[in-house]
Short mmCIF file of C-alpha atoms and ligand atoms in Angstrom, two decimals:
data_model
loop_
_atom_site.label_atom_id
_atom_site.label_comp_id
_atom_site.label_asym_id
_atom_site.label_seq_id
_atom_site.Cartn_x
_atom_site.Cartn_y
_atom_site.Cartn_z
CA UNK A 1 -12.36 1.73 -16.16
CA UNK A 2 -9.51 3.33 -15.20
CA UNK A 3 -8.10 3.08 -11.89
CA UNK A 4 -9.25 6.06 -9.53
CA UNK A 5 -12.16 6.62 -11.55
CA UNK A 6 -12.90 9.90 -10.20
CA UNK A 7 -10.11 11.00 -9.68
CA UNK A 8 -8.34 10.18 -13.64
CA UNK A 9 -11.95 11.84 -15.23
CA UNK A 10 -10.86 14.75 -13.75
CA UNK A 11 -7.71 14.88 -14.80
CA UNK A 12 -8.19 13.01 -17.87
CA UNK A 13 -10.57 16.53 -18.59
CA UNK A 14 -7.87 19.06 -17.20
CA UNK A 15 -6.07 17.81 -20.06
CA UNK A 16 -8.30 17.90 -22.52
CA UNK A 17 -8.19 21.92 -22.30
CA UNK A 18 -4.83 22.21 -22.20
CA UNK A 19 -5.03 19.90 -26.00
CA UNK A 20 -6.70 22.99 -27.92
CA UNK A 21 -4.08 25.21 -26.28
CA UNK A 22 -0.90 25.73 -28.34
CA UNK A 23 1.63 27.66 -26.52
CA UNK A 24 1.55 27.90 -23.59
CA UNK A 25 1.14 31.38 -21.06
CA UNK A 26 2.49 31.35 -17.36
CA UNK A 27 -1.93 31.76 -17.20
CA UNK A 28 -2.99 28.74 -18.59
CA UNK A 29 -0.58 26.22 -16.81
CA UNK A 30 -1.51 28.63 -13.65
CA UNK A 31 -4.84 26.91 -15.24
CA UNK A 32 -4.04 23.59 -14.94
CA UNK A 33 -1.97 23.86 -12.19
CA UNK A 34 -5.09 24.89 -10.46
CA UNK A 35 -7.57 22.36 -11.88
CA UNK A 36 -5.14 19.96 -10.81
CA UNK A 37 -4.99 20.27 -7.47
CA UNK A 38 -8.50 21.19 -7.08
CA UNK A 39 -8.89 17.16 -8.14
CA UNK A 40 -6.23 15.85 -5.65
CA UNK A 41 -8.09 17.60 -2.94
CA UNK A 42 -11.73 16.12 -4.32
CA UNK A 43 -9.96 12.47 -4.13
CA UNK A 44 -8.69 13.53 -1.14
CA UNK A 45 -5.08 13.23 -0.97
CA UNK A 46 -2.98 15.06 2.25
CA UNK A 47 -2.76 18.41 2.04
CA UNK A 48 1.21 18.52 1.84
CA UNK A 49 0.84 15.85 0.00
CA UNK A 50 -0.67 18.46 -2.89
CA UNK A 51 1.53 21.72 -2.24
CA UNK A 52 4.13 19.60 -3.30
CA UNK A 53 3.29 17.74 -6.01
CA UNK A 54 1.32 21.00 -7.99
CA UNK A 55 4.26 23.05 -6.59
CA UNK A 56 7.05 21.02 -8.52
CA UNK A 57 4.85 20.80 -11.83
CA UNK A 58 4.18 23.96 -12.25
CA UNK A 59 8.43 24.30 -11.92
CA UNK A 60 8.56 22.80 -14.41
CA UNK A 61 5.69 23.25 -16.81
CA UNK A 62 6.50 27.09 -16.64
CA UNK A 63 10.25 26.02 -17.23
CA UNK A 64 12.46 25.60 -20.34
CA UNK A 65 11.22 21.65 -21.12
CA UNK A 66 7.67 22.63 -21.58
CA UNK A 67 9.31 26.53 -23.80
CA UNK A 68 10.95 23.85 -26.05
CA UNK A 69 9.02 21.09 -26.77
CA UNK A 70 6.93 20.32 -30.38
CA UNK A 71 3.48 19.89 -28.66
CA UNK A 72 3.07 21.97 -24.52
CA UNK A 73 0.22 20.54 -23.79
CA UNK A 74 1.71 16.20 -24.27
CA UNK A 75 4.41 18.13 -22.59
CA UNK A 76 2.90 19.05 -19.48
CA UNK A 77 1.16 15.73 -19.35
CA UNK A 78 3.80 13.86 -19.20
CA UNK A 79 5.26 16.16 -16.89
CA UNK A 80 2.64 15.06 -14.69
CA UNK A 81 3.17 11.53 -15.13
CA UNK A 82 6.12 11.83 -13.94
CA UNK A 83 5.61 13.60 -10.45
CA UNK A 84 2.52 10.76 -9.83
CA UNK A 85 4.69 7.78 -10.21
CA UNK A 86 7.74 9.28 -7.59
CA UNK A 87 4.73 10.63 -5.34
CA UNK A 88 3.54 6.41 -5.99
CA UNK A 89 7.01 5.63 -4.95
CA UNK A 90 9.17 5.90 -7.80
CA UNK A 91 11.93 3.60 -8.80
CA UNK A 92 11.39 1.48 -4.87
CA UNK A 93 12.46 -1.95 -3.45
CA UNK A 94 10.87 -4.92 -4.02
CA UNK A 95 10.37 -7.31 -0.92
CA UNK A 96 12.84 -8.35 1.82
CA UNK A 97 14.05 -11.90 1.52
CA UNK A 98 16.03 -13.06 5.28
CA UNK A 99 19.63 -13.58 4.06
CA UNK A 100 18.79 -17.15 6.28
CA UNK A 101 15.30 -18.32 5.51
CA UNK A 102 12.41 -17.76 6.86
CA UNK A 103 11.83 -14.97 6.06
CA UNK A 104 9.29 -13.54 8.16
CA UNK A 105 6.70 -11.06 7.76
CA UNK A 106 4.38 -9.29 10.06
CA UNK A 107 0.84 -7.92 9.64
CA UNK A 108 -0.19 -5.04 11.10
CA UNK A 109 -3.78 -2.94 10.19
CA UNK A 110 -7.16 -2.36 11.46
CA UNK A 111 -9.59 -4.48 12.05
CA UNK A 112 -11.32 -4.60 8.73
CA UNK A 113 -7.89 -3.56 6.82
CA UNK A 114 -7.77 -6.60 4.71
CA UNK A 115 -5.10 -8.31 7.52
CA UNK A 116 -6.70 -12.29 6.85
CA UNK A 117 -7.47 -11.75 3.55
CA UNK A 118 -3.92 -10.32 2.44
CA UNK A 119 -2.16 -13.04 4.41
CA UNK A 120 -3.90 -15.67 1.79
CA UNK A 121 -3.18 -13.58 -1.14
CA UNK A 122 0.29 -13.01 -0.19
CA UNK A 123 1.29 -17.17 0.25
CA UNK A 124 -0.73 -18.25 -2.02
CA UNK A 125 1.56 -15.82 -4.59
CA UNK A 126 4.30 -16.27 -2.51
CA UNK A 127 3.66 -20.27 -3.13
CA UNK A 128 3.53 -19.48 -6.90
CA UNK A 129 6.88 -19.17 -7.28
CA UNK A 130 8.07 -21.96 -5.43
CA UNK A 131 7.92 -21.11 -2.06
CA UNK A 132 6.74 -22.35 1.19
CA UNK A 133 4.93 -20.06 3.20
CA UNK A 134 3.67 -21.28 7.07
CA UNK A 135 0.94 -19.01 7.86
CA UNK A 136 0.29 -18.74 11.16
CA UNK A 137 -1.78 -17.10 13.34
CA UNK A 138 -1.88 -14.29 16.05
CA UNK A 139 -5.27 -12.27 16.18
CA UNK A 140 -6.44 -14.07 19.10
CA UNK A 141 -8.82 -11.00 19.54
CA UNK A 142 -11.29 -11.51 17.08
CA UNK A 143 -13.47 -14.95 17.49
CA UNK A 144 -13.23 -16.26 14.41
CA UNK A 145 -10.16 -14.91 13.00
CA UNK A 146 -8.19 -18.05 13.74
CA UNK A 147 -10.75 -20.36 11.68
CA UNK A 148 -10.69 -17.84 9.23
CA UNK A 149 -7.36 -17.86 8.68
CA UNK A 150 -8.05 -21.48 8.50
CA UNK A 151 -9.86 -21.34 5.57
CA UNK A 152 -7.55 -19.21 3.91
CA UNK A 153 -4.84 -21.04 4.09
CA UNK A 154 -6.90 -24.08 2.24
CA UNK A 155 -7.81 -22.00 -0.23
CA UNK A 156 -3.81 -20.90 -0.79
CA UNK A 157 -3.25 -25.10 -0.32
CA UNK A 158 -0.63 -23.28 2.17
CA UNK A 159 -0.14 -24.15 6.31
CA UNK A 160 -1.15 -22.63 9.18
CA UNK A 161 0.04 -22.77 12.29
CA UNK A 162 -2.44 -21.65 15.45
CA UNK A 163 -2.72 -22.42 18.85
CA UNK A 164 -3.33 -25.25 20.12
CA UNK A 165 -5.49 -25.19 22.92
CA UNK A 166 -3.70 -25.09 26.28
CA UNK A 167 -0.97 -24.24 24.14
CA UNK A 168 -0.74 -20.27 24.51
CA UNK A 169 -4.01 -19.59 24.39
CA UNK A 170 -4.77 -15.92 24.46
CA UNK A 171 -1.08 -14.83 24.04
CA UNK A 172 -0.48 -13.92 20.28
CA UNK A 173 3.22 -12.87 21.65
CA UNK A 174 3.93 -16.71 22.54
CA UNK A 175 2.54 -18.13 19.76
CA UNK A 176 3.97 -15.13 17.18
CA UNK A 177 6.67 -16.84 18.23
CA UNK A 178 6.52 -20.43 18.86
CA UNK A 179 5.56 -20.10 14.21
CA UNK A 180 8.62 -18.72 13.62
CA UNK A 181 10.37 -21.79 15.60
CA UNK A 182 7.86 -24.21 13.59
CA UNK A 183 9.41 -23.00 10.48
CA UNK A 184 12.82 -22.54 10.82
CA UNK A 185 11.94 -26.30 12.35
CA UNK A 186 10.58 -27.87 8.99
CA UNK A 187 11.89 -25.74 6.71
CA UNK A 188 9.30 -23.55 6.15
CA UNK A 189 11.03 -20.15 3.97
CA UNK A 190 8.76 -17.47 4.79
CA UNK A 191 6.79 -16.76 7.95
CA UNK A 192 3.17 -14.74 7.51
CA UNK A 193 1.93 -13.32 10.57
CA UNK A 194 -1.65 -11.92 11.38
CA UNK A 195 -2.42 -10.11 14.04
CA UNK A 196 -5.06 -8.33 16.11
CA UNK A 197 -6.82 -4.93 14.59
CA UNK A 198 -9.05 -2.88 16.61
CA UNK A 199 -12.22 -0.74 14.81
CA UNK A 200 -9.64 2.84 15.27
CA UNK A 201 -5.84 3.09 17.10
CA UNK A 202 -6.28 1.23 20.09
CA UNK A 203 -3.14 1.66 23.24
CA UNK A 204 -3.48 -2.04 23.51
CA UNK A 205 -3.03 -3.09 20.16
CA UNK A 206 -0.38 -1.48 19.50
CA UNK A 207 1.31 -2.85 22.38
CA UNK A 208 0.95 -5.61 21.24
CA UNK A 209 1.99 -5.73 17.67
CA UNK A 210 5.01 -3.73 19.21
CA UNK A 211 5.51 -6.70 21.19
CA UNK A 212 5.33 -9.39 18.52
CA UNK A 213 7.12 -7.16 16.38
CA UNK A 214 10.19 -7.58 19.10
CA UNK A 215 9.84 -11.08 19.90
CA UNK A 216 9.77 -12.17 15.72
CA UNK A 217 12.05 -9.45 14.56
CA UNK A 218 10.89 -9.79 11.49
CA UNK A 219 12.19 -8.85 7.91
CA UNK A 220 9.12 -7.00 6.98
CA UNK A 221 6.31 -5.03 8.95
CA UNK A 222 3.66 -5.09 5.97
CA UNK A 223 0.95 -2.16 7.42
CA UNK A 224 -2.46 -3.21 5.96
CA UNK A 225 -4.90 -0.27 5.24
CA UNK A 226 -8.21 0.00 3.50
CA UNK A 227 -7.94 1.91 0.81
CA UNK A 228 -10.74 3.24 0.99
CA UNK A 229 -10.62 5.90 3.85
CA UNK A 230 -9.04 7.43 1.98
CA UNK A 231 -7.18 10.87 3.68
CA UNK A 232 -7.74 9.16 7.04
CA UNK A 233 -5.12 6.36 6.41
CA UNK A 234 -2.55 9.66 6.36
CA UNK A 235 -3.34 9.48 10.89
CA UNK A 236 -4.18 5.59 11.23
CA UNK A 237 -0.33 5.50 9.10
CA UNK A 238 1.20 8.24 11.44
CA UNK A 239 0.39 6.45 14.40
CA UNK A 240 1.54 2.21 13.23
CA UNK A 241 4.66 4.09 12.01
CA UNK A 242 5.10 5.29 15.71
CA UNK A 243 3.80 2.60 17.21
CA UNK A 244 5.51 -1.07 15.34
CA UNK A 245 7.75 1.02 12.96
CA UNK A 246 6.82 -0.78 9.79
CA UNK A 247 8.30 -1.38 6.82
CA UNK A 248 6.02 -0.85 4.15
CA UNK A 249 2.28 -0.80 2.81
CA UNK A 250 0.12 -2.79 1.29
CA UNK A 251 -3.22 -0.50 0.18
CA UNK A 252 -6.56 -2.82 -0.22
CA UNK A 253 -9.62 -2.49 -2.00
CA UNK A 254 -8.49 -0.62 -4.51
CA UNK A 255 -11.01 -2.44 -6.73
CA UNK A 256 -13.55 0.06 -4.62
CA UNK A 257 -11.21 2.97 -5.04
CA UNK A 258 -12.58 5.66 -7.13
CA UNK A 259 -10.24 8.39 -5.87
CA UNK A 260 -6.97 7.51 -4.49
CA UNK A 261 -6.68 9.71 -1.73
CA UNK A 262 -4.65 7.09 0.28
CA UNK A 263 -2.12 5.56 -2.44
CA UNK A 264 -1.83 8.74 -3.35
CA UNK A 265 -0.61 10.95 0.01
CA UNK A 266 0.95 7.35 2.29
CA UNK A 267 4.32 7.94 0.26
CA UNK A 268 4.43 10.84 0.89
CA UNK A 269 3.40 11.12 4.43
CA UNK A 270 5.22 8.21 5.14
CA UNK A 271 8.66 7.46 3.49
CA UNK A 272 7.07 3.69 2.98
CA UNK A 273 6.86 1.72 -0.09
CA UNK A 274 3.73 0.88 -0.92
CA UNK A 275 4.66 -2.65 -2.19
CA UNK A 276 1.08 -4.55 -2.61
CA UNK A 277 -1.79 -3.67 -3.43
CA UNK A 278 -5.24 -5.72 -3.30
CA UNK A 279 -8.05 -5.69 -5.53
CA UNK A 280 -11.05 -7.84 -4.66
CA UNK A 281 -11.58 -10.26 -2.81
CA UNK A 282 -10.22 -13.77 -4.02
CA UNK A 283 -7.27 -14.74 -3.09
CA UNK A 284 -5.68 -13.78 -6.74
CA UNK A 285 -6.51 -9.99 -6.84
CA UNK A 286 -3.52 -9.25 -5.99
CA UNK A 287 -0.46 -6.89 -7.58
CA UNK A 288 2.90 -6.51 -6.65
CA UNK A 289 2.59 -1.79 -7.04
CA UNK A 290 4.68 -0.77 -10.05
CA UNK A 291 4.43 2.93 -9.39
CA UNK A 292 4.66 3.60 -13.29
CA UNK A 293 2.30 1.27 -14.03
CA UNK A 294 -0.55 3.19 -11.14
CA UNK A 295 0.52 6.71 -12.77
CA UNK A 296 -0.41 5.29 -16.02
CA UNK A 297 -3.48 3.77 -14.95
CA UNK A 298 -5.12 7.02 -13.44
CA UNK A 299 -3.31 8.62 -16.51
CA UNK A 300 -5.51 6.48 -19.31
P1 GDP B 1 -8.91 -8.12 8.64
O1 GDP B 1 -9.14 -8.07 9.85
O2 GDP B 1 -8.04 -6.79 8.76
O3 GDP B 1 -8.14 -9.89 8.93
O4 GDP B 1 -9.66 -8.58 7.22
P2 GDP B 1 -10.25 -9.61 6.85
O5 GDP B 1 -9.20 -10.39 5.20
O6 GDP B 1 -11.60 -10.02 7.20
O7 GDP B 1 -11.09 -8.56 5.49
C1 GDP B 1 -12.26 -7.55 5.71
C2 GDP B 1 -12.47 -7.82 4.28
O8 GDP B 1 -12.71 -6.84 3.32
C3 GDP B 1 -13.62 -8.93 4.37
O9 GDP B 1 -15.33 -9.26 3.88
C4 GDP B 1 -12.47 -9.17 3.17
O10 GDP B 1 -13.30 -10.33 1.84
C5 GDP B 1 -12.70 -7.83 2.56
N1 GDP B 1 -11.57 -8.21 2.16
C6 GDP B 1 -9.93 -7.94 1.72
N2 GDP B 1 -9.35 -7.30 0.81
C7 GDP B 1 -10.46 -6.21 -0.38
C8 GDP B 1 -9.71 -6.19 -1.62
O11 GDP B 1 -8.98 -5.96 -1.97
N3 GDP B 1 -11.37 -5.86 -2.44
C9 GDP B 1 -12.47 -6.44 -1.32
N4 GDP B 1 -12.87 -6.00 -2.19
N5 GDP B 1 -13.00 -6.37 -0.36
C10 GDP B 1 -11.50 -7.19 0.24
#
C-alpha cells in the first residue's frame, strides 16, 4: 500500500479524472485544486498549510508551464509532486555531527510517542555506520522506562548509562550531565538522551526538558511525534518548540498512518526539518526522511 493510503488514493482519483482531459480550462484547474484541498483537509493537514499549498498549485497550474505542456494533466501531477516535496521539507539537511565528539542528541516528546524505541533505532543505525553510541536514561518518571531502555540497548548491541541507585536517582538533569561526561571519558562518539514525557503538554515536563537541554548543550534536539495524532501534532509541536526549541523532528508510527496530516503540516508550522521516520515496532523499522521519496510514495 502507498504511504498515507487514504490521502494517496484521494489524490490518485483526482488525477484520474484530470487525465481524461486534453487542454485544461481554468474551471478544470479550479475543480482539481478544490479536490486536492478537500483531500488534504480530510487527511487532517493544518489549514494554513493547505491554503498555502493549494494556492501555489493553483497559480502554477494556471500558468505557462501547464499551458505549453504536451500533456497538461501530467504537468499538474508534476507540480503537485514538487509542492509535496517542498511542504515535506524540500532539499533538507541531515543529522548534524559535533566537530568534537561526542555528538549529543536529546529526544523530547510526549509519553508514548516512541522516544525510547527510537533511541534504540537511532543507536542501531549509528552503530551500523561504525559509530559508538551511548544511550542515557533520563526518563526517570515512568517506572519502567530505564528497564525498557536497557532492553532496547541490548537489542541494539549498544551501551547504556543509567543512574546508579542513590546517585542521581530522581534527578534527570544530573544523570544527563553524567552521561555526557561518561561518553567523553570513554570515547563514545554519540550520546542519545532519552527524556521523560507526559500524556499531554505539561509545564514541569517542559521545564525538565529545557533544563536537560541547557545542561548538556546538545547538537540536535529531536522532537519525537506520533504521526497518528494528525493535526494535534501541530499544537504539541508548537508547545515543544517554545519549551525546548528543538532542531529537528522524528515522525513515528508512520506504518499506521493513512492520512499524513502530521507529516504534511509539521515543517510548515515549525520550520524544522523531519530528519527520521519510524515505521514499526522493530529496531530496523526506521529510515532517514527523504521528502522527495515520501512525495513519490504518496503519489504512487
Ligand atoms: P515513549 O513513551 O515516547 O518512550 O514511547 P515508547 O518508545 O515506549 O513507545 C510507545 C509504544 O509505541 C510502544 O508500544 C512501541 O512499541 C510503539 N511504537 C514506537 N514506535 C513505533 C512505530 O514506528 N510504529 C508502531 N506501530 N509502533 C511504534
